[in-house]
Amino acid sequence: MTSSFNVQSATGYEQLMGRWSKQLAPLFINFSGLADGERILDVGCGTGSLTFALPHAADLREITAIDFSPVFVEAAIKANTDPRIRIQQADACALPFADDYFDRALALLVLHFVPKAEKAVAEMRRVVRPGGVVAAVVWDHFGGLPGMRMVLDTAAMLDENADQVRARYCFQPMMRPGEMIQSFAAHGLVDIEQTSLMIRMDYQSFADFWQPISAGEGPLGKYVSALEPAQRVKIDAAVKAAYEAGQPDGPRSFAAVAWACRGIVPEV
Ligand SMILES: C[S@@+](CC[C@H](N)C(=O)[O-])C[C@H]1O[C@@H](n2cnc3c(N)ncnc32)[C@H](O)[C@@H]1O
């Protein structure tokens, strides 16, 4: 298996995550760096949160975006109006590009959904020229995403299977402290730096928070949509109570922290 990402629809993804990855993209670009005239590869572009932010940050020569999901590729192609942007279906673990072609390869919220994430890092390094940059961001599901932890911690009290789901969710590839640094170093990248990037996920109401998960989007959506109806009713109600936390339903804001790592391809 080359992708563990659960895709239902592009609009559902926008509601679940695209609206937040759009906020994270400029922070990631700032961390990764960008210069006029460069060729950039966006690995795992999804609906294009990073792809479409890139031309606002520099006067780039070429932006190539790939994703494993044909649903997302089709949506991103439809949304594109910039002739410098090329979007295609491809696997991060077998990038269909020549060695040293790009100035930077960037992956926003992707590597934790690639079961063989090491292979994707190796491929990103291969297609970047000496002196160029490889950079990636993954959510810190264990310690940095309290809104989503709230769902799985609540479910784990009511459903013994949720324990395993939580274990997998908290420790997806590249999420452990220092894991990306070690991987980047193992692939020969140098001058490696890691930081935490933070945004806030602001919801209008419980329905705004729960609707995309309830509709089956993403890893939590996959879990809740497989529940027996009676169990589902219990878990929906318990998560709503956790969201409300003893106050009337309404807006809530959750911090969301991601690990970001960048390294340079050594000059030969
Ligand atoms: C959480 S989404 C992030 C999408 C986008 N970068 C964003 O930030 O909104 C994860 C993406 O990784 C893609 N993905 C997972 N495994 C992949 C692989 N092996 N090759 C290419 N894309 C992959 C999924 O299809 C999905 O679009």
PDB file of C-alpha atoms and ligand atoms in Angstrom:
ATOM      1  CA  MET A   1       0.000   0.000   0.000  1.00  0.00           C
ATOM      2  CA  THR A   2       1.418   3.357  -0.985  1.00  0.00           C
ATOM      3  CA  SER A   3      -1.160   5.676   0.641  1.00  0.00           C
ATOM      4  CA  SER A   4      -3.194   5.296   3.837  1.00  0.00           C
ATOM      5  CA  PHE A   5      -5.230   8.436   3.217  1.00  0.00           C
ATOM      6  CA  ASN A   6      -9.005   7.993   3.256  1.00  0.00           C
ATOM      7  CA  VAL A   7     -10.615  10.121   0.517  1.00  0.00           C
ATOM      8  CA  GLN A   8     -14.375  10.571   0.167  1.00  0.00           C
ATOM      9  CA  SER A   9     -14.758  13.848  -1.758  1.00  0.00           C
ATOM     10  CA  ALA A  10     -12.759  16.979  -2.487  1.00  0.00           C
ATOM     11  CA  THR A  11     -15.395  19.242  -0.907  1.00  0.00           C
ATOM     12  CA  GLY A  12     -15.521  17.042   2.200  1.00  0.00           C
ATOM     13  CA  TYR A  13     -11.724  17.269   2.430  1.00  0.00           C
ATOM     14  CA  GLU A  14     -11.892  21.069   2.190  1.00  0.00           C
ATOM     15  CA  GLN A  15     -14.246  21.085   5.189  1.00  0.00           C
ATOM     16  CA  LEU A  16     -12.208  18.614   7.194  1.00  0.00           C
ATOM     17  CA  MET A  17      -8.676  19.803   6.468  1.00  0.00           C
ATOM     18  CA  GLY A  18      -8.267  21.970   3.359  1.00  0.00           C
ATOM     19  CA  ARG A  19      -9.520  25.065   5.168  1.00  0.00           C
ATOM     20  CA  TRP A  20      -6.775  24.540   7.793  1.00  0.00           C
ATOM     21  CA  SER A  21      -3.974  23.446   5.457  1.00  0.00           C
ATOM     22  CA  LYS A  22      -4.531  26.744   3.585  1.00  0.00           C
ATOM     23  CA  GLN A  23      -3.581  28.518   6.831  1.00  0.00           C
ATOM     24  CA  LEU A  24      -0.588  26.274   7.399  1.00  0.00           C
ATOM     25  CA  ALA A  25       0.756  26.629   3.831  1.00  0.00           C
ATOM     26  CA  PRO A  26       2.178  30.189   4.182  1.00  0.00           C
ATOM     27  CA  LEU A  27       3.922  29.251   7.454  1.00  0.00           C
ATOM     28  CA  PHE A  28       5.437  26.208   5.746  1.00  0.00           C
ATOM     29  CA  ILE A  29       6.551  28.259   2.733  1.00  0.00           C
ATOM     30  CA  ASN A  30       8.177  30.745   5.069  1.00  0.00           C
ATOM     31  CA  PHE A  31      10.027  27.917   6.844  1.00  0.00           C
ATOM     32  CA  SER A  32      11.058  26.157   3.608  1.00  0.00           C
ATOM     33  CA  GLY A  33      12.159  29.330   1.808  1.00  0.00           C
ATOM     34  CA  LEU A  34      11.394  30.184  -1.826  1.00  0.00           C
ATOM     35  CA  ALA A  35      13.163  32.296  -4.454  1.00  0.00           C
ATOM     36  CA  ASP A  36      12.140  33.846  -7.759  1.00  0.00           C
ATOM     37  CA  GLY A  37      12.794  31.687 -10.830  1.00  0.00           C
ATOM     38  CA  GLU A  38      12.698  28.341  -9.000  1.00  0.00           C
ATOM     39  CA  ARG A  39      11.128  25.016  -9.972  1.00  0.00           C
ATOM     40  CA  ILE A  40       9.053  23.632  -7.113  1.00  0.00           C
ATOM     41  CA  LEU A  41       7.568  20.179  -6.541  1.00  0.00           C
ATOM     42  CA  ASP A  42       4.486  19.907  -4.280  1.00  0.00           C
ATOM     43  CA  VAL A  43       4.297  16.263  -3.191  1.00  0.00           C
ATOM     44  CA  GLY A  44       0.783  15.146  -2.167  1.00  0.00           C
ATOM     45  CA  CYS A  45      -0.930  18.350  -3.249  1.00  0.00           C
ATOM     46  CA  GLY A  46      -4.472  17.280  -2.297  1.00  0.00           C
ATOM     47  CA  THR A  47      -6.896  19.987  -3.375  1.00  0.00           C
ATOM     48  CA  GLY A  48      -4.013  22.472  -3.778  1.00  0.00           C
ATOM     49  CA  SER A  49      -3.633  24.372  -0.481  1.00  0.00           C
ATOM     50  CA  LEU A  50       0.141  24.628  -0.944  1.00  0.00           C
ATOM     51  CA  THR A  51       0.183  24.552  -4.747  1.00  0.00           C
ATOM     52  CA  PHE A  52      -1.953  27.662  -5.107  1.00  0.00           C
ATOM     53  CA  ALA A  53      -0.199  29.525  -2.260  1.00  0.00           C
ATOM     54  CA  LEU A  54       3.246  29.108  -3.856  1.00  0.00           C
ATOM     55  CA  PRO A  55       2.888  31.681  -6.685  1.00  0.00           C
ATOM     56  CA  HIS A  56       1.864  34.309  -4.122  1.00  0.00           C
ATOM     57  CA  ALA A  57       5.173  33.905  -2.294  1.00  0.00           C
ATOM     58  CA  ALA A  58       7.647  34.232  -5.209  1.00  0.00           C
ATOM     59  CA  ASP A  59       7.819  34.636  -8.975  1.00  0.00           C
ATOM     60  CA  LEU A  60       8.378  30.935  -9.684  1.00  0.00           C
ATOM     61  CA  ARG A  61       9.383  29.394 -13.009  1.00  0.00           C
ATOM     62  CA  GLU A  62       7.469  26.146 -12.634  1.00  0.00           C
ATOM     63  CA  ILE A  63       5.244  24.471 -10.028  1.00  0.00           C
ATOM     64  CA  THR A  64       4.620  20.760 -10.364  1.00  0.00           C
ATOM     65  CA  ALA A  65       2.066  19.172  -8.055  1.00  0.00           C
ATOM     66  CA  ILE A  66       1.394  15.450  -7.671  1.00  0.00           C
ATOM     67  CA  ASP A  67      -1.073  13.426  -5.629  1.00  0.00           C
ATOM     68  CA  PHE A  68      -1.917   9.749  -5.360  1.00  0.00           C
ATOM     69  CA  SER A  69      -5.680  10.371  -5.278  1.00  0.00           C
ATOM     70  CA  PRO A  70      -7.324  10.888  -8.706  1.00  0.00           C
ATOM     71  CA  VAL A  71     -10.248  12.632  -6.907  1.00  0.00           C
ATOM     72  CA  PHE A  72      -7.941  15.338  -5.575  1.00  0.00           C
ATOM     73  CA  VAL A  73      -5.929  15.620  -8.797  1.00  0.00           C
ATOM     74  CA  GLU A  74      -9.117  16.221 -10.773  1.00  0.00           C
ATOM     75  CA  ALA A  75     -10.344  18.866  -8.280  1.00  0.00           C
ATOM     76  CA  ALA A  76      -6.978  20.655  -8.240  1.00  0.00           C
ATOM     77  CA  ILE A  77      -6.731  20.677 -12.047  1.00  0.00           C
ATOM     78  CA  LYS A  78     -10.246  22.162 -12.208  1.00  0.00           C
ATOM     79  CA  ALA A  79      -9.300  24.902  -9.726  1.00  0.00           C
ATOM     80  CA  ASN A  80      -6.040  25.840 -11.467  1.00  0.00           C
ATOM     81  CA  THR A  81      -5.810  29.046 -13.505  1.00  0.00           C
ATOM     82  CA  ASP A  82      -2.010  29.476 -13.505  1.00  0.00           C
ATOM     83  CA  PRO A  83      -0.161  28.185 -16.615  1.00  0.00           C
ATOM     84  CA  ARG A  84       3.017  27.644 -14.575  1.00  0.00           C
ATOM     85  CA  ILE A  85       1.232  25.020 -12.459  1.00  0.00           C
ATOM     86  CA  ARG A  86       1.188  21.398 -13.685  1.00  0.00           C
ATOM     87  CA  ILE A  87      -0.844  18.861 -11.672  1.00  0.00           C
ATOM     88  CA  GLN A  88      -0.745  15.099 -12.189  1.00  0.00           C
ATOM     89  CA  GLN A  89      -1.470  11.783 -10.502  1.00  0.00           C
ATOM     90  CA  ALA A  90       1.691  10.128  -9.168  1.00  0.00           C
ATOM     91  CA  ASP A  91       3.085   8.231  -6.188  1.00  0.00           C
ATOM     92  CA  ALA A  92       5.443  10.038  -3.812  1.00  0.00           C
ATOM     93  CA  CYS A  93       7.380   6.770  -3.543  1.00  0.00           C
ATOM     94  CA  ALA A  94       8.060   6.637  -7.307  1.00  0.00           C
ATOM     95  CA  LEU A  95       8.241  10.228  -8.541  1.00  0.00           C
ATOM     96  CA  PRO A  96       8.121  10.373 -12.350  1.00  0.00           C
ATOM     97  CA  PHE A  97      10.813  13.082 -12.595  1.00  0.00           C
ATOM     98  CA  ALA A  98      14.513  13.219 -13.465  1.00  0.00           C
ATOM     99  CA  ASP A  99      17.221  13.427 -10.813  1.00  0.00           C
ATOM    100  CA  ASP A 100      18.155  16.963  -9.649  1.00  0.00           C
ATOM    101  CA  TYR A 101      15.297  18.594 -11.618  1.00  0.00           C
ATOM    102  CA  PHE A 102      13.694  20.740  -8.892  1.00  0.00           C
ATOM    103  CA  ASP A 103      15.037  23.509  -6.648  1.00  0.00           C
ATOM    104  CA  ARG A 104      12.749  22.415  -3.797  1.00  0.00           C
ATOM    105  CA  ALA A 105      10.472  19.477  -3.024  1.00  0.00           C
ATOM    106  CA  LEU A 106       7.810  20.250  -0.420  1.00  0.00           C
ATOM    107  CA  ALA A 107       5.242  17.987   1.256  1.00  0.00           C
ATOM    108  CA  LEU A 108       2.458  19.568   3.321  1.00  0.00           C
ATOM    109  CA  LEU A 109       0.656  17.096   5.619  1.00  0.00           C
ATOM    110  CA  VAL A 110       1.535  14.101   3.445  1.00  0.00           C
ATOM    111  CA  LEU A 111       4.345  11.915   4.791  1.00  0.00           C
ATOM    112  CA  HIS A 112       2.254  10.617   7.708  1.00  0.00           C
ATOM    113  CA  PHE A 113      -0.126   9.108   5.139  1.00  0.00           C
ATOM    114  CA  VAL A 114       2.633   7.343   3.212  1.00  0.00           C
ATOM    115  CA  PRO A 115       3.222   3.906   4.771  1.00  0.00           C
ATOM    116  CA  LYS A 116       6.716   3.820   3.236  1.00  0.00           C
ATOM    117  CA  ALA A 117       7.484   7.433   4.149  1.00  0.00           C
ATOM    118  CA  GLU A 118      11.239   6.742   3.990  1.00  0.00           C
ATOM    119  CA  LYS A 119      10.914   5.963   0.301  1.00  0.00           C
ATOM    120  CA  ALA A 120       9.100   9.264  -0.272  1.00  0.00           C
ATOM    121  CA  VAL A 121      11.892  11.182   1.481  1.00  0.00           C
ATOM    122  CA  ALA A 122      14.452   9.356  -0.688  1.00  0.00           C
ATOM    123  CA  GLU A 123      12.498  10.288  -3.817  1.00  0.00           C
ATOM    124  CA  MET A 124      12.159  13.941  -2.786  1.00  0.00           C
ATOM    125  CA  ARG A 125      15.920  14.089  -2.247  1.00  0.00           C
ATOM    126  CA  ARG A 126      16.614  12.402  -5.596  1.00  0.00           C
ATOM    127  CA  VAL A 127      14.629  14.914  -7.660  1.00  0.00           C
ATOM    128  CA  VAL A 128      16.111  18.008  -5.947  1.00  0.00           C
ATOM    129  CA  ARG A 129      19.365  19.525  -7.237  1.00  0.00           C
ATOM    130  CA  PRO A 130      22.484  19.798  -5.050  1.00  0.00           C
ATOM    131  CA  GLY A 131      22.037  22.870  -2.863  1.00  0.00           C
ATOM    132  CA  GLY A 132      18.238  22.621  -3.132  1.00  0.00           C
ATOM    133  CA  VAL A 133      15.769  22.061  -0.281  1.00  0.00           C
ATOM    134  CA  VAL A 134      13.626  19.121   0.823  1.00  0.00           C
ATOM    135  CA  ALA A 135      10.977  20.088   3.394  1.00  0.00           C
ATOM    136  CA  ALA A 136       7.954  18.427   4.970  1.00  0.00           C
ATOM    137  CA  VAL A 137       5.277  19.041   7.587  1.00  0.00           C
ATOM    138  CA  VAL A 138       3.214  16.449   9.458  1.00  0.00           C
ATOM    139  CA  TRP A 139       0.654  17.035  12.203  1.00  0.00           C
ATOM    140  CA  ASP A 140       1.694  16.061  15.709  1.00  0.00           C
ATOM    141  CA  HIS A 141      -1.362  13.869  16.272  1.00  0.00           C
ATOM    142  CA  PHE A 142      -0.177  12.770  19.731  1.00  0.00           C
ATOM    143  CA  GLY A 143       0.573  16.108  21.356  1.00  0.00           C
ATOM    144  CA  GLY A 144      -0.420  18.828  18.928  1.00  0.00           C
ATOM    145  CA  LEU A 145      -3.982  18.204  17.775  1.00  0.00           C
ATOM    146  CA  PRO A 146      -6.267  18.425  20.844  1.00  0.00           C
ATOM    147  CA  GLY A 147      -9.485  18.688  18.792  1.00  0.00           C
ATOM    148  CA  MET A 148      -8.903  15.333  17.108  1.00  0.00           C
ATOM    149  CA  ARG A 149      -7.468  13.761  20.289  1.00  0.00           C
ATOM    150  CA  MET A 150     -10.697  14.775  22.014  1.00  0.00           C
ATOM    151  CA  VAL A 151     -12.629  12.580  19.560  1.00  0.00           C
ATOM    152  CA  LEU A 152     -10.421   9.511  19.991  1.00  0.00           C
ATOM    153  CA  ASP A 153      -9.941   9.902  23.754  1.00  0.00           C
ATOM    154  CA  THR A 154     -13.719  10.100  24.149  1.00  0.00           C
ATOM    155  CA  ALA A 155     -14.315   7.137  21.837  1.00  0.00           C
ATOM    156  CA  ALA A 156     -11.655   5.055  23.635  1.00  0.00           C
ATOM    157  CA  MET A 157     -13.705   5.276  26.851  1.00  0.00           C
ATOM    158  CA  LEU A 158     -16.724   3.759  25.082  1.00  0.00           C
ATOM    159  CA  ASP A 159     -15.297   1.422  22.468  1.00  0.00           C
ATOM    160  CA  GLU A 160     -12.365  -0.928  23.015  1.00  0.00           C
ATOM    161  CA  ASN A 161     -11.535  -0.884  19.278  1.00  0.00           C
ATOM    162  CA  ALA A 162     -10.963   2.873  19.442  1.00  0.00           C
ATOM    163  CA  ASP A 163      -7.850   2.183  21.517  1.00  0.00           C
ATOM    164  CA  GLN A 164      -6.109   0.650  18.512  1.00  0.00           C
ATOM    165  CA  VAL A 165      -7.363   3.386  16.199  1.00  0.00           C
ATOM    166  CA  ARG A 166      -5.925   5.960  18.617  1.00  0.00           C
ATOM    167  CA  ALA A 167      -2.591   4.133  18.800  1.00  0.00           C
ATOM    168  CA  ARG A 168      -2.275   4.110  15.004  1.00  0.00           C
ATOM    169  CA  TYR A 169      -3.460   7.720  14.695  1.00  0.00           C
ATOM    170  CA  CYS A 170      -1.048   9.096  17.311  1.00  0.00           C
ATOM    171  CA  PHE A 171       1.989   7.412  15.822  1.00  0.00           C
ATOM    172  CA  GLN A 172       1.587   7.622  12.061  1.00  0.00           C
ATOM    173  CA  PRO A 173       4.888   7.825  10.159  1.00  0.00           C
ATOM    174  CA  MET A 174       7.206  10.774  10.950  1.00  0.00           C
ATOM    175  CA  MET A 175       5.155  11.934  13.976  1.00  0.00           C
ATOM    176  CA  ARG A 176       7.465  10.940  16.793  1.00  0.00           C
ATOM    177  CA  PRO A 177       9.769  13.661  18.136  1.00  0.00           C
ATOM    178  CA  GLY A 178      12.953  13.714  16.052  1.00  0.00           C
ATOM    179  CA  GLU A 179      11.696  11.099  13.559  1.00  0.00           C
ATOM    180  CA  MET A 180      11.801  13.359  10.512  1.00  0.00           C
ATOM    181  CA  ILE A 181      15.241  14.735  11.418  1.00  0.00           C
ATOM    182  CA  GLN A 182      16.592  11.200  11.646  1.00  0.00           C
ATOM    183  CA  SER A 183      15.015  10.269   8.335  1.00  0.00           C
ATOM    184  CA  PHE A 184      16.355  13.368   6.567  1.00  0.00           C
ATOM    185  CA  ALA A 185      19.849  12.704   7.964  1.00  0.00           C
ATOM    186  CA  ALA A 186      19.671   9.030   6.939  1.00  0.00           C
ATOM    187  CA  HIS A 187      18.958  10.159   3.377  1.00  0.00           C
ATOM    188  CA  GLY A 188      22.066  12.349   3.306  1.00  0.00           C
ATOM    189  CA  LEU A 189      20.399  15.740   3.706  1.00  0.00           C
ATOM    190  CA  VAL A 190      22.476  18.337   5.556  1.00  0.00           C
ATOM    191  CA  ASP A 191      21.884  21.529   7.574  1.00  0.00           C
ATOM    192  CA  ILE A 192      18.656  19.961   8.837  1.00  0.00           C
ATOM    193  CA  GLU A 193      16.336  22.094  10.912  1.00  0.00           C
ATOM    194  CA  GLN A 194      13.094  21.229  12.656  1.00  0.00           C
ATOM    195  CA  THR A 195      10.458  23.495  14.128  1.00  0.00           C
ATOM    196  CA  SER A 196       6.825  23.488  15.259  1.00  0.00           C
ATOM    197  CA  LEU A 197       4.264  25.379  13.182  1.00  0.00           C
ATOM    198  CA  MET A 198       0.987  26.335  14.814  1.00  0.00           C
ATOM    199  CA  ILE A 199      -2.381  27.483  13.532  1.00  0.00           C
ATOM    200  CA  ARG A 200      -5.772  27.561  15.225  1.00  0.00           C
ATOM    201  CA  MET A 201      -8.719  25.522  13.957  1.00  0.00           C
ATOM    202  CA  ASP A 202     -11.756  27.736  14.650  1.00  0.00           C
ATOM    203  CA  TYR A 203     -15.214  26.153  14.416  1.00  0.00           C
ATOM    204  CA  GLN A 204     -18.578  27.908  14.442  1.00  0.00           C
ATOM    205  CA  SER A 205     -20.416  25.095  16.197  1.00  0.00           C
ATOM    206  CA  PHE A 206     -20.309  21.375  16.939  1.00  0.00           C
ATOM    207  CA  ALA A 207     -21.963  20.730  13.560  1.00  0.00           C
ATOM    208  CA  ASP A 208     -19.175  22.668  11.826  1.00  0.00           C
ATOM    209  CA  PHE A 209     -16.587  20.532  13.672  1.00  0.00           C
ATOM    210  CA  TRP A 210     -18.312  17.163  13.336  1.00  0.00           C
ATOM    211  CA  GLN A 211     -19.954  17.250   9.899  1.00  0.00           C
ATOM    212  CA  PRO A 212     -16.901  16.256   7.777  1.00  0.00           C
ATOM    213  CA  ILE A 213     -15.852  13.518  10.242  1.00  0.00           C
ATOM    214  CA  SER A 214     -19.432  12.328  10.432  1.00  0.00           C
ATOM    215  CA  ALA A 215     -19.514  12.160   6.624  1.00  0.00           C
ATOM    216  CA  GLY A 216     -16.570   9.754   6.682  1.00  0.00           C
ATOM    217  CA  GLU A 217     -13.654  12.040   5.754  1.00  0.00           C
ATOM    218  CA  GLY A 218     -10.084  11.360   6.924  1.00  0.00           C
ATOM    219  CA  PRO A 219      -8.902   8.779   9.467  1.00  0.00           C
ATOM    220  CA  LEU A 220     -11.473   9.692  12.137  1.00  0.00           C
ATOM    221  CA  GLY A 221     -14.257   9.693   9.567  1.00  0.00           C
ATOM    222  CA  LYS A 222     -13.237   6.189   8.529  1.00  0.00           C
ATOM    223  CA  TYR A 223     -13.472   5.062  12.170  1.00  0.00           C
ATOM    224  CA  VAL A 224     -16.870   6.609  12.980  1.00  0.00           C
ATOM    225  CA  SER A 225     -18.519   5.541   9.739  1.00  0.00           C
ATOM    226  CA  ALA A 226     -17.665   1.881  10.491  1.00  0.00           C
ATOM    227  CA  LEU A 227     -19.370   1.936  13.936  1.00  0.00           C
ATOM    228  CA  GLU A 228     -22.540  -0.013  14.708  1.00  0.00           C
ATOM    229  CA  PRO A 229     -25.547   2.395  14.755  1.00  0.00           C
ATOM    230  CA  ALA A 230     -26.120   2.166  18.541  1.00  0.00           C
ATOM    231  CA  GLN A 231     -22.421   2.679  19.307  1.00  0.00           C
ATOM    232  CA  ARG A 232     -22.340   5.530  16.820  1.00  0.00           C
ATOM    233  CA  VAL A 233     -25.187   7.357  18.607  1.00  0.00           C
ATOM    234  CA  LYS A 234     -23.344   7.020  21.944  1.00  0.00           C
ATOM    235  CA  ILE A 235     -20.049   8.250  20.545  1.00  0.00           C
ATOM    236  CA  ASP A 236     -21.641  11.161  18.646  1.00  0.00           C
ATOM    237  CA  ALA A 237     -23.319  12.317  21.877  1.00  0.00           C
ATOM    238  CA  ALA A 238     -20.172  11.913  23.988  1.00  0.00           C
ATOM    239  CA  VAL A 239     -18.014  13.827  21.491  1.00  0.00           C
ATOM    240  CA  LYS A 240     -20.652  16.602  21.383  1.00  0.00           C
ATOM    241  CA  ALA A 241     -20.524  16.841  25.179  1.00  0.00           C
ATOM    242  CA  ALA A 242     -16.718  17.000  25.051  1.00  0.00           C
ATOM    243  CA  TYR A 243     -16.865  19.743  22.405  1.00  0.00           C
ATOM    244  CA  GLU A 244     -19.371  21.772  24.418  1.00  0.00           C
ATOM    245  CA  ALA A 245     -17.486  21.189  27.696  1.00  0.00           C
ATOM    246  CA  GLY A 246     -20.458  22.244  29.814  1.00  0.00           C
ATOM    247  CA  GLN A 247     -21.234  25.412  27.870  1.00  0.00           C
ATOM    248  CA  PRO A 248     -23.879  26.029  25.170  1.00  0.00           C
ATOM    249  CA  ASP A 249     -22.930  24.882  21.673  1.00  0.00           C
ATOM    250  CA  GLY A 250     -21.167  27.582  19.645  1.00  0.00           C
ATOM    251  CA  PRO A 251     -17.705  28.638  18.444  1.00  0.00           C
ATOM    252  CA  ARG A 252     -14.649  26.767  19.753  1.00  0.00           C
ATOM    253  CA  SER A 253     -10.979  27.191  18.877  1.00  0.00           C
ATOM    254  CA  PHE A 254      -8.387  24.387  18.945  1.00  0.00           C
ATOM    255  CA  ALA A 255      -4.630  24.845  18.649  1.00  0.00           C
ATOM    256  CA  ALA A 256      -3.066  22.678  15.929  1.00  0.00           C
ATOM    257  CA  VAL A 257       0.683  22.060  15.981  1.00  0.00           C
ATOM    258  CA  ALA A 258       2.723  20.419  13.232  1.00  0.00           C
ATOM    259  CA  TRP A 259       6.291  19.173  13.034  1.00  0.00           C
ATOM    260  CA  ALA A 260       8.168  20.852  10.156  1.00  0.00           C
ATOM    261  CA  CYS A 261      11.569  19.709   8.933  1.00  0.00           C
ATOM    262  CA  ARG A 262      13.859  20.924   6.163  1.00  0.00           C
ATOM    263  CA  GLY A 263      17.241  19.862   4.851  1.00  0.00           C
ATOM    264  CA  ILE A 264      19.633  20.719   2.033  1.00  0.00           C
ATOM    265  CA  VAL A 265      20.796  18.322  -0.678  1.00  0.00           C
ATOM    266  CA  PRO A 266      24.609  18.363  -0.327  1.00  0.00           C
ATOM    267  CA  GLU A 267      26.740  19.887  -3.102  1.00  0.00           C
ATOM    268  CA  VAL A 268      28.837  17.172  -4.749  1.00  0.00           C
TER     269      VAL A 268
HETATM  270  C1  LIG B   1      -3.868  15.423   4.526  1.00  0.00           C
HETATM  271  S1  LIG B   1      -3.815  15.383   2.791  1.00  0.00           S
HETATM  272  C2  LIG B   1      -2.792  16.821   2.439  1.00  0.00           C
HETATM  273  C3  LIG B   1      -3.102  17.434   1.097  1.00  0.00           C
HETATM  274  C4  LIG B   1      -2.518  18.819   0.864  1.00  0.00           C
HETATM  275  N1  LIG B   1      -1.071  18.781   0.802  1.00  0.00           N
HETATM  276  C5  LIG B   1      -2.983  19.762   1.943  1.00  0.00           C
HETATM  277  O1  LIG B   1      -2.153  20.117   2.792  1.00  0.00           O
HETATM  278  O2  LIG B   1      -4.161  20.094   1.976  1.00  0.00           O
HETATM  279  C6  LIG B   1      -2.712  14.049   2.446  1.00  0.00           C
HETATM  280  C7  LIG B   1      -2.482  13.871   0.971  1.00  0.00           C
HETATM  281  O3  LIG B   1      -1.413  12.960   0.749  1.00  0.00           O
HETATM  282  C8  LIG B   1      -1.736  12.239  -0.413  1.00  0.00           C
HETATM  283  N2  LIG B   1      -0.907  11.024  -0.458  1.00  0.00           N
HETATM  284  C9  LIG B   1      -0.872  10.029   0.457  1.00  0.00           C
HETATM  285  N3  LIG B   1       0.014   9.078   0.058  1.00  0.00           N
HETATM  286  C10 LIG B   1       0.546   9.500  -1.117  1.00  0.00           C
HETATM  287  C11 LIG B   1       1.505   8.948  -2.025  1.00  0.00           C
HETATM  288  N4  LIG B   1       2.100   7.780  -1.808  1.00  0.00           N
HETATM  289  N5  LIG B   1       1.812   9.655  -3.130  1.00  0.00           N
HETATM  290  C12 LIG B   1       1.214  10.854  -3.375  1.00  0.00           C
HETATM  291  N6  LIG B   1       0.280  11.413  -2.562  1.00  0.00           N
HETATM  292  C13 LIG B   1      -0.035  10.749  -1.446  1.00  0.00           C
HETATM  293  C14 LIG B   1      -3.215  11.963  -0.257  1.00  0.00           C
HETATM  294  O4  LIG B   1      -3.816  11.552  -1.466  1.00  0.00           O
HETATM  295  C15 LIG B   1      -3.693  13.314   0.242  1.00  0.00           C
HETATM  296  O5  LIG B   1      -4.008  14.175  -0.809  1.00  0.00           O
END
